[in-house]
Coordinates of C-alpha atoms (C1' of nucleotides) in Angstrom, one line a residue:
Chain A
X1 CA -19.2 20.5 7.9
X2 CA -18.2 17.3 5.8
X3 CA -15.4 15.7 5.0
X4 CA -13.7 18.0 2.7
X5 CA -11.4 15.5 1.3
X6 CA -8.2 14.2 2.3
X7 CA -8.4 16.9 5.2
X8 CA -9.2 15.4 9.2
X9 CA -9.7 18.4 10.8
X10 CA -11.0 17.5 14.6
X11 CA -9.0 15.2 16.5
X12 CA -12.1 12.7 16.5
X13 CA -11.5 12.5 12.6
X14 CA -8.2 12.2 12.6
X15 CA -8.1 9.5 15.5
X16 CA -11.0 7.2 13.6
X17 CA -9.1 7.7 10.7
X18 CA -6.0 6.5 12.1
X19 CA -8.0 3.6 13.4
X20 CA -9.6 2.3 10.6
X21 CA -6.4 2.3 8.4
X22 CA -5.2 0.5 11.4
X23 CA -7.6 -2.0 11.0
X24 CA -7.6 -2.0 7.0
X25 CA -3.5 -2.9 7.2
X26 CA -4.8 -5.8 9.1
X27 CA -7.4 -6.9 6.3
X28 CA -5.6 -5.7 2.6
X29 CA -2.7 -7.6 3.9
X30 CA -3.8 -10.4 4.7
X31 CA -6.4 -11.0 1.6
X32 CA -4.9 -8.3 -0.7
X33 CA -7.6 -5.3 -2.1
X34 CA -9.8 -7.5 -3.6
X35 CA -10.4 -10.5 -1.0
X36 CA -10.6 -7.6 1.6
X37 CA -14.3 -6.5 2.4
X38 CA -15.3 -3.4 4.1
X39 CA -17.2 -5.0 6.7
X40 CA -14.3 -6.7 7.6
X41 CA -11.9 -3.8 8.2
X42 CA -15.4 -2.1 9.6
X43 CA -15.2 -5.0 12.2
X44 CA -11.9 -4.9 13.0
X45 CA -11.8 -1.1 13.2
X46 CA -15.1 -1.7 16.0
X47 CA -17.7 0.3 14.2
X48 CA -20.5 -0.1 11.6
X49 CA -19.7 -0.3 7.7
X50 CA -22.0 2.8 7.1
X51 CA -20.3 4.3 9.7
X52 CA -16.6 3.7 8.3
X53 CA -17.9 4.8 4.9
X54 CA -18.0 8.5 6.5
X55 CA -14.5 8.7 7.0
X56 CA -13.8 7.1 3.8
X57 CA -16.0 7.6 0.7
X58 CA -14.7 4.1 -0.8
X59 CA -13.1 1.4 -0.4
X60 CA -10.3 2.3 -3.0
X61 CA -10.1 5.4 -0.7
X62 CA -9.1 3.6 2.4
X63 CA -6.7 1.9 0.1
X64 CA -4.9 5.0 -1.3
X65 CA -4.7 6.9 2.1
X66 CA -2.8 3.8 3.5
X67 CA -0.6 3.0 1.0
X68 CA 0.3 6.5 -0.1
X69 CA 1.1 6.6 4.0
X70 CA 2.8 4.0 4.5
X71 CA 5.4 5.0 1.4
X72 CA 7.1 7.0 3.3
X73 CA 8.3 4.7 5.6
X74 CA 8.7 2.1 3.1
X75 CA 11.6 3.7 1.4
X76 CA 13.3 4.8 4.5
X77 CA 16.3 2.1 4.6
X78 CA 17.1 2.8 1.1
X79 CA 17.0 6.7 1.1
X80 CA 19.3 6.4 4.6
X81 CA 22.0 4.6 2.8
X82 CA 24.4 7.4 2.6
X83 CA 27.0 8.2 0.1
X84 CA 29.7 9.6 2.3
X85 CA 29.5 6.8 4.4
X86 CA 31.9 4.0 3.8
X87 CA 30.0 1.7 1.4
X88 CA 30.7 -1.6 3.8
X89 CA 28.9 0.0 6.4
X90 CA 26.4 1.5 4.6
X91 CA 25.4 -1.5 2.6
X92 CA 25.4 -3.7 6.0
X93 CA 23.1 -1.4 7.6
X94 CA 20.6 -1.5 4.6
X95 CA 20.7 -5.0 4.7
X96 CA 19.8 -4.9 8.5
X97 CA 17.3 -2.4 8.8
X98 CA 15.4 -3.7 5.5
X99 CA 15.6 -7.7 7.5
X100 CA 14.1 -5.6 10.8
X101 CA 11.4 -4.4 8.8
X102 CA 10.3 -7.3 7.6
X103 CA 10.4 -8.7 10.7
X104 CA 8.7 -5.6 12.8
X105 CA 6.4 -4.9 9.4
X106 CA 5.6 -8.1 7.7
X107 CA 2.1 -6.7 7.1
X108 CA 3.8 -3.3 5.1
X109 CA 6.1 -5.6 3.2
X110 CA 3.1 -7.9 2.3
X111 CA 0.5 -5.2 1.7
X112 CA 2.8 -3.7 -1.2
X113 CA 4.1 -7.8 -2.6
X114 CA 0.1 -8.2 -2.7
X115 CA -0.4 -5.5 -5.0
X116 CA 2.4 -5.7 -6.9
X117 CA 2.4 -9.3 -7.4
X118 CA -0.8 -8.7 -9.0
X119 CA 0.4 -6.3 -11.3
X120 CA 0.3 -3.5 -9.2
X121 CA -2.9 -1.4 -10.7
X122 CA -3.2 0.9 -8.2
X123 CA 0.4 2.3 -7.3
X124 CA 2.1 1.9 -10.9
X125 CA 2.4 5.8 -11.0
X126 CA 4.0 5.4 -7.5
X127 CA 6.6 3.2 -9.1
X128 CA 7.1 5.6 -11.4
X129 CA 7.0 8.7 -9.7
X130 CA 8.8 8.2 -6.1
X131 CA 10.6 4.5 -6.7
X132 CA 12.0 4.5 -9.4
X133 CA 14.2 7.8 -9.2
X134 CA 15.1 6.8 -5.8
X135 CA 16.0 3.6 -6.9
X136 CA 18.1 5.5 -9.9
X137 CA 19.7 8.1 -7.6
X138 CA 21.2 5.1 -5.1
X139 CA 22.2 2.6 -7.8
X140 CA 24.4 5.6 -9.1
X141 CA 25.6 6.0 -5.6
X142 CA 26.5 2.3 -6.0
X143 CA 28.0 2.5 -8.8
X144 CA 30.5 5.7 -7.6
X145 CA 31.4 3.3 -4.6
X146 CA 32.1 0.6 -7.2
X147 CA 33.9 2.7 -9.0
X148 CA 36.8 3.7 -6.0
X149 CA 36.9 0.1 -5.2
X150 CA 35.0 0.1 -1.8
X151 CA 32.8 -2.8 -3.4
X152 CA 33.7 -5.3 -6.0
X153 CA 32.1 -4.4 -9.7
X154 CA 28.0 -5.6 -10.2
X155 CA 25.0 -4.5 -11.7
X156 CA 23.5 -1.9 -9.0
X157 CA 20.1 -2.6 -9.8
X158 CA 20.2 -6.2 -9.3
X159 CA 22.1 -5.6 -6.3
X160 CA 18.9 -3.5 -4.7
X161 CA 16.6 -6.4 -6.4
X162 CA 18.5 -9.4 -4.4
X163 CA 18.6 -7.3 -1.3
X164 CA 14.8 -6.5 -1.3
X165 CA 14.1 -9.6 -2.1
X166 CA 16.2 -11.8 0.1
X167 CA 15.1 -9.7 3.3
X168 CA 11.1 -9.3 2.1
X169 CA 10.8 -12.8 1.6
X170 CA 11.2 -13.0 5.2
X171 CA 7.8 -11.2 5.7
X172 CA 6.0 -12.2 2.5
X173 CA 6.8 -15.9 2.3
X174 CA 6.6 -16.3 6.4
X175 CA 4.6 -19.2 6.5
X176 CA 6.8 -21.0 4.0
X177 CA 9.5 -19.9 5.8
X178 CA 8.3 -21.3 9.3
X179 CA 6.9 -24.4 7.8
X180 CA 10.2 -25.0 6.0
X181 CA 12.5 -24.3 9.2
X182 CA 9.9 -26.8 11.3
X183 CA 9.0 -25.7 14.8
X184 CA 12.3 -25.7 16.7
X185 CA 14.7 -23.0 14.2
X186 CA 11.4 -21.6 12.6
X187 CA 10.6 -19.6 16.0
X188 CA 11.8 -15.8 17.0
X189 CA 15.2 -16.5 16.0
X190 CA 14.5 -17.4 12.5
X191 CA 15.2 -13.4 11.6
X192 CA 19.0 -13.4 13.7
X193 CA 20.1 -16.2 11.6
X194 CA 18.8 -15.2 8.2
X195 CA 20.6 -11.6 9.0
X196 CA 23.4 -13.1 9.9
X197 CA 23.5 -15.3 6.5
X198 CA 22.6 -12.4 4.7
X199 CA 25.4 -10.3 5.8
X200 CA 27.7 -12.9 5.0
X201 CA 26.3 -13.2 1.6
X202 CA 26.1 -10.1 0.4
X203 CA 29.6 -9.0 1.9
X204 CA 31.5 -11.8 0.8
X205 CA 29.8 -11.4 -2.4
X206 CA 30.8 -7.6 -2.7
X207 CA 33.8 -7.4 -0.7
X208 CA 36.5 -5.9 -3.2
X209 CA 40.2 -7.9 -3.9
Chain B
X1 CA -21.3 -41.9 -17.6
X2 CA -20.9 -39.0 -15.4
X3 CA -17.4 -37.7 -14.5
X4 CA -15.7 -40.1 -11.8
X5 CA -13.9 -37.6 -9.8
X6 CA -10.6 -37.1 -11.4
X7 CA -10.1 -39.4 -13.5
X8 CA -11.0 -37.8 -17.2
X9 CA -11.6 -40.7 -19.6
X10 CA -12.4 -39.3 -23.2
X11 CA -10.0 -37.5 -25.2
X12 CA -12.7 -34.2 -25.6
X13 CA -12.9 -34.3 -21.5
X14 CA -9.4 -34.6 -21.7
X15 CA -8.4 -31.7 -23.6
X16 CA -11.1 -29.9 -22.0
X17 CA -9.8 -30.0 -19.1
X18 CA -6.6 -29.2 -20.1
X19 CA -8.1 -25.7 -21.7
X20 CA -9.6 -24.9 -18.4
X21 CA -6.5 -25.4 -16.8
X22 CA -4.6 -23.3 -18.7
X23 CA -7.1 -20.8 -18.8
X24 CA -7.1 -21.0 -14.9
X25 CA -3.5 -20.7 -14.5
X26 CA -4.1 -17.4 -16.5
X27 CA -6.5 -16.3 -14.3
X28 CA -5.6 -17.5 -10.5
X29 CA -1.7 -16.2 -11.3
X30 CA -2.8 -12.6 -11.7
X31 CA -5.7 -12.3 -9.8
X32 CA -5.4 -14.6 -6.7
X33 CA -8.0 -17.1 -6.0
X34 CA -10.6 -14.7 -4.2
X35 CA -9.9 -12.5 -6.8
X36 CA -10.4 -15.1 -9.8
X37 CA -13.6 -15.2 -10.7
X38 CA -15.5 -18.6 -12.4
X39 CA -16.8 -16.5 -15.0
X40 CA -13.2 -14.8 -15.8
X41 CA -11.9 -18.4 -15.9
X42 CA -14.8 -19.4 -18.8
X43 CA -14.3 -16.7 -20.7
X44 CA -10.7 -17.3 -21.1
X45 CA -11.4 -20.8 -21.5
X46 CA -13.5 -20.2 -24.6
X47 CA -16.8 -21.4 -22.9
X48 CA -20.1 -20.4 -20.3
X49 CA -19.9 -20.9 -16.5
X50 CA -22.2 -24.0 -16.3
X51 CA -20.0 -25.7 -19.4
X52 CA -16.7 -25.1 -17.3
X53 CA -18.6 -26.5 -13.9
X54 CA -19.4 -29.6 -15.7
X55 CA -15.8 -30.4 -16.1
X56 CA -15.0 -29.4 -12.6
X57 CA -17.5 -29.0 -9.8
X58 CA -16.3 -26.3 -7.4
X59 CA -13.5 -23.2 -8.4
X60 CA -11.6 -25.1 -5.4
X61 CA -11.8 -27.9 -7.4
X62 CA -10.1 -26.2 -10.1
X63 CA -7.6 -24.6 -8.1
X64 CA -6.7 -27.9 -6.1
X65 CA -5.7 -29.4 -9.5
X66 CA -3.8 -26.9 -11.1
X67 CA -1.7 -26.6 -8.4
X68 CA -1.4 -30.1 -7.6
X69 CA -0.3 -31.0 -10.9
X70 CA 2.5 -27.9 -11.0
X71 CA 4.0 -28.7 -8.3
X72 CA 6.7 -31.2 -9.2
X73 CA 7.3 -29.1 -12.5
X74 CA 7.7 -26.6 -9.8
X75 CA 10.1 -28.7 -7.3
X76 CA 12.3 -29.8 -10.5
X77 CA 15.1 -27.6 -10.2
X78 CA 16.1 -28.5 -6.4
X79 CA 15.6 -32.5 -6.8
X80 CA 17.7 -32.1 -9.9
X81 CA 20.4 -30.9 -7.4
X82 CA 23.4 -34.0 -7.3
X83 CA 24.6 -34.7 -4.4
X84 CA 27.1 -36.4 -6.4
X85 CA 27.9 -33.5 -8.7
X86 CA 31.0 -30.6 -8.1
X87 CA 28.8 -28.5 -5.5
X88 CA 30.0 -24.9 -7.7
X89 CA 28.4 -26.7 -10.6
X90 CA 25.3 -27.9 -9.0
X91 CA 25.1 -24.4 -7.4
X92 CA 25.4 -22.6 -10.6
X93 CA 23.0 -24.5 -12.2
X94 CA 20.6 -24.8 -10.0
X95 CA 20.3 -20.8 -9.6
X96 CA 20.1 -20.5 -13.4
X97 CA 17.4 -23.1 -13.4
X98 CA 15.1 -21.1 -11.3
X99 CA 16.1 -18.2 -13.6
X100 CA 15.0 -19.5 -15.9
X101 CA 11.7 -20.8 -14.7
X102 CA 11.0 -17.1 -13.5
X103 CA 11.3 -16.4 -17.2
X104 CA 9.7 -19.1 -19.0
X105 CA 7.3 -19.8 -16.3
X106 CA 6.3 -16.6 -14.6
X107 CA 2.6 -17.5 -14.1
X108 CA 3.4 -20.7 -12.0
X109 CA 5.5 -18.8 -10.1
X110 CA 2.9 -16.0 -9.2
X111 CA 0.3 -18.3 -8.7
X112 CA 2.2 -20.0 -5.7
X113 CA 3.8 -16.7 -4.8
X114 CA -0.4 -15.4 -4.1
X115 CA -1.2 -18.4 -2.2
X116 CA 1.6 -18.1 0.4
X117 CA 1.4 -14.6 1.2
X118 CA -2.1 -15.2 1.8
X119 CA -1.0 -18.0 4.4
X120 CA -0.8 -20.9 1.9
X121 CA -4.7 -22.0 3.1
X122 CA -4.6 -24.1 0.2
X123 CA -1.6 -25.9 0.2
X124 CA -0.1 -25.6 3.9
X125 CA -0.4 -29.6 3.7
X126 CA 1.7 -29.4 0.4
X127 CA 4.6 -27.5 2.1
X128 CA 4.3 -29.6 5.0
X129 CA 4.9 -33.0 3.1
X130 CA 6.5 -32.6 0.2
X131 CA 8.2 -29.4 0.3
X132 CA 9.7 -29.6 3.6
X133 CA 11.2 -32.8 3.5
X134 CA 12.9 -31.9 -0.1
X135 CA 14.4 -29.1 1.3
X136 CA 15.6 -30.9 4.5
X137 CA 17.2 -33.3 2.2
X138 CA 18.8 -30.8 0.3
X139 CA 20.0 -28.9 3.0
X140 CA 21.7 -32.0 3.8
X141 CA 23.3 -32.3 0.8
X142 CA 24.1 -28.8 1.2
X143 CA 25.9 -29.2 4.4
X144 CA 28.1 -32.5 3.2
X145 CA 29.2 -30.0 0.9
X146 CA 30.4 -27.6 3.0
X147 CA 31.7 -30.2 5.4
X148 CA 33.8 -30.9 2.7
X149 CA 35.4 -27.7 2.0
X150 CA 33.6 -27.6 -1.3
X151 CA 31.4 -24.6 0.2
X152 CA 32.2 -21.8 2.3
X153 CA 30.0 -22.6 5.7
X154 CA 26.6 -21.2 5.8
X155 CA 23.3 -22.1 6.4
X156 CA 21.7 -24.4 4.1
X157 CA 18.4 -23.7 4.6
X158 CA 18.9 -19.4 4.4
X159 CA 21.1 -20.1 1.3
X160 CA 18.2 -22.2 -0.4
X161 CA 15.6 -19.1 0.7
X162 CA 18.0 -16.6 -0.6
X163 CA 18.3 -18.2 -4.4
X164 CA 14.6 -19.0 -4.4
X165 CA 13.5 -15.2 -2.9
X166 CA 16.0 -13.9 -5.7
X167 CA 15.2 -15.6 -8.6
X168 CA 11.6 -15.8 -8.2
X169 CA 11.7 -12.3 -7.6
X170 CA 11.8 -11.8 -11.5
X171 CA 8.6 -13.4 -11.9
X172 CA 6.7 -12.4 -9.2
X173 CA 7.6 -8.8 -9.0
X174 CA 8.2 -7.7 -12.8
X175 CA 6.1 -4.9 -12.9
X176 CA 8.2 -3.5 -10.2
X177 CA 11.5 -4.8 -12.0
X178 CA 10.2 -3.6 -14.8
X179 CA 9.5 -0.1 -13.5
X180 CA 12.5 0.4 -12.1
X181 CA 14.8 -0.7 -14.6
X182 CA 13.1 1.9 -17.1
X183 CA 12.1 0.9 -20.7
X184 CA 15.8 0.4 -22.0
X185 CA 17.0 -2.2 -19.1
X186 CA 14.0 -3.4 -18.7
X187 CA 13.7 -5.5 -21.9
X188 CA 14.2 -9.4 -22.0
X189 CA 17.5 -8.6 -21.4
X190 CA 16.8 -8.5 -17.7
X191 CA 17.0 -12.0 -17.4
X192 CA 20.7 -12.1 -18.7
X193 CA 21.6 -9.6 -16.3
X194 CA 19.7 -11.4 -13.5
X195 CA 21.9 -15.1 -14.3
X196 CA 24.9 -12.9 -14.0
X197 CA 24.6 -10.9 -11.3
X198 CA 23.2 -13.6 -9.2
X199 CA 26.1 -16.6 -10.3
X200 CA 28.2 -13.7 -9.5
X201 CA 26.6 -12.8 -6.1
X202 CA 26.0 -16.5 -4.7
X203 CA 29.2 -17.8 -6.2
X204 CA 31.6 -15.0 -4.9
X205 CA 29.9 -15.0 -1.6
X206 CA 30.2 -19.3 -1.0
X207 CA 33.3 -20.1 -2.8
X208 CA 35.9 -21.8 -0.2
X209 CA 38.6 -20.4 1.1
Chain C
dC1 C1' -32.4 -43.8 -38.7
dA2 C1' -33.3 -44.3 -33.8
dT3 C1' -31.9 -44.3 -29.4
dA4 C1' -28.8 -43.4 -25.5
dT5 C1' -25.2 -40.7 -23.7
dT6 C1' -22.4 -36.8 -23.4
dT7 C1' -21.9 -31.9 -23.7
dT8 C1' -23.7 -27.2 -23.8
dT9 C1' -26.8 -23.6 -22.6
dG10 C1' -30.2 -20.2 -20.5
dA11 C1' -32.6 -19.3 -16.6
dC12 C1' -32.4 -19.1 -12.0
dC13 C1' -31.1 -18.9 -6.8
dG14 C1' -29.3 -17.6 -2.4
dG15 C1' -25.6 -15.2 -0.4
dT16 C1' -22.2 -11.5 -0.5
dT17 C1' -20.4 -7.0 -1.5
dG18 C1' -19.8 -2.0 -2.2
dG19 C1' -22.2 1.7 -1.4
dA20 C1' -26.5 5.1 -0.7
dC21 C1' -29.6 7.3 2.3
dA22 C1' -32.6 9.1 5.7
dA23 C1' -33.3 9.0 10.3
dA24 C1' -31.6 8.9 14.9
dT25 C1' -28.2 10.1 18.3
dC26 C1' -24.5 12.7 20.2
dG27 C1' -21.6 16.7 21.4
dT28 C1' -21.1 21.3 21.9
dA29 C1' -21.4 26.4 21.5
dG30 C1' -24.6 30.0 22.6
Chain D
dC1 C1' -31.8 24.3 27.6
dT2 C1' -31.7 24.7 22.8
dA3 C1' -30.2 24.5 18.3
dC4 C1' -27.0 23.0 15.1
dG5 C1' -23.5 20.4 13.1
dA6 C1' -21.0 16.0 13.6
dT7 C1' -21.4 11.2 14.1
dT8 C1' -23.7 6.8 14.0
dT9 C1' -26.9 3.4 12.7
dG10 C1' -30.6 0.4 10.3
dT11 C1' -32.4 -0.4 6.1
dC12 C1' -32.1 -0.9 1.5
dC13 C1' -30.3 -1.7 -3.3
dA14 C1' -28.1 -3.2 -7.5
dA15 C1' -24.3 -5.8 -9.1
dC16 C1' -21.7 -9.8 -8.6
dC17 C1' -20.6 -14.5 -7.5
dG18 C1' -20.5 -19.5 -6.9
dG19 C1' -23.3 -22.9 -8.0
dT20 C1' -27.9 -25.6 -9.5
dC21 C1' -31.0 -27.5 -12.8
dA22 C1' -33.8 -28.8 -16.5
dA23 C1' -33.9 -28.7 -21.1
dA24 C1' -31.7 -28.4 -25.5
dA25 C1' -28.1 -29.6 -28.6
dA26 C1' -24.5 -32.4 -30.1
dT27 C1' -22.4 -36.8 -30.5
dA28 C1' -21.8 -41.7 -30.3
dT29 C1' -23.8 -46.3 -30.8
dG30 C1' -26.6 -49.9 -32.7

DNA sequence: CATATTTTTGACCGGTTGGACAAATCGTAG
DNA sequence: CTACGATTTGTCCAACCGGTCAAAAATATG
């Protein structure tokens, strides 16, 4: 039978598949959709373009199965920040996991900044749909903490916007970043320091009294 | 005569130029430059592929001068940073400087933001030798400062990643902003909000003592 | 006006790209 | 071993893209 859709069914489907959105992380991220070609995510993934194009149907395809994937595990750190945790903690951890991802995920972080950056075409009902009320449901978790005095009064919002960006920037900007820091601090440790700085920021900044 | 490199002569080739460029910046800033096309570029400059090439002879060519002639407009805001100013006051400006460049000049902003996620090809020897050695010098600055007990202790370089990953943010990212702040938030106030929470954020979290 | 120079255009070219397709090969159940 | 569906490949195509070129049109100069 043929591919009924979105549904692998042998384990030889579902294993190619797995491999060639392997192989098209390695591609979009690096050249975003457009300056990706098929035959380069057909080479990395070790088989013929035709051949690729059986799993997928399109390039937009291959696109929309990844992203829509990777999502998931995009919004992690920010759906695990907890409101019955103590906010200190909690907002510490977000920091840390989202500066880990960026430093275990740089392609994730800069497959999304590629496509949003150019004005996100192909995920704006994403935004809409999954982001945006998650976004809503922790700023007003924020907010409650902000409220008892566990952190010091601030637009929620912009809080979530400096922390995403401050830690992404890590993975987006990397070359920047490693060029900046010059060979001898731009090297593994570059990620230890910046969460330590961040930390400091963002708790000193929030810290109530 | 025929054009002598880069060195327009007439007024017409002149403003001509200056069209293209414009029109360029239009282009390359939400497209990236694989994405930009030549023909995308004369149409928004108002004339036909082999009219535009006569002004400049490759798309590289194009790019290459756009950016090289944004860059210091670009680099403004940190060499405006006194050493010899009050280091809150410098601080504070400087972050509502880059606020305000993500505002006014969003385009600029995007354009360099797609170059270095795709690894800077283009201008790895710009960040080498003039944007490296700025920042070292400001971090300097930086540092005096804190030595001084005019700054909470941190490090320069992180700090100067943090207000330029925040504040460009707005620009690079303002679909996403956008999104998320929903159609009430999201207006020009944004930018307002963004000055405030950030003085807020960077001055809370680096004032002495 | 005549001529020389600059500017603009239409036609074209070679290479790339996303994708179609039929034929060949492979794997497996009977 | 055979037959059938799943997988893979070579070939091809139309659209697009960066760039060339010669000729036409506009402009400047005497």
């Amino acid at each position: 039978m043929a591919m009924t859709e979105n549904r692998p069914q042998t384990r030889i489907q579902r294993e190619k598949r797995e491999v060639i959105l392997e192989a098209a992380l390695d591609v979009f991220s690096s050249h975003g959709f457009r300056g990706a070609t098929i035959d380069q995510i057909a080479d990395a993934a070790g088989m013929s373009k035709p051949n690729l194009l059986y799993y997928f149907k399109t390039k937009e395809a291959i696109f929309e199965t990844l992203i829509h994937g990777l999502l998931d595990m995009w919004l992690d750190p920010l759906k695990a920040m907890n409101e019955d945790g103590d906010a200190i903690v909690e907002l510490r951890s977000y920091i840390r996991r989202k500066i880990e991802m960026a430093r275990d995920f740089p392609r994730e972080s800069r497959l999304f900044a590629n496509e949003i950056l150019q004005g996100a075409p192909r995920i704006v009902a994403m935004l809409e749909g999954e982001l945006k009320p998650l976004v809503d449901e922790k700023a007003k978790v924020l907010k409650s903490w902000m409220r008892a005095g566990k952190l010091k009064q601030a637009d929620p919002y912009h809080l979530i916007f400096a922390i995403w960006a401050t830690t992404q920037h890590y993975a987006d900007f990397d070359i920047q970043v490693r060029t900046v820091l010059g060979p001898d601090r731009g090297g593994d440790g570059r990620f230890e320091d910046a969460a330590r700085f961040l930390e400091q920021l963002f708790l000193a900044g929030l810290q109530p009294g």
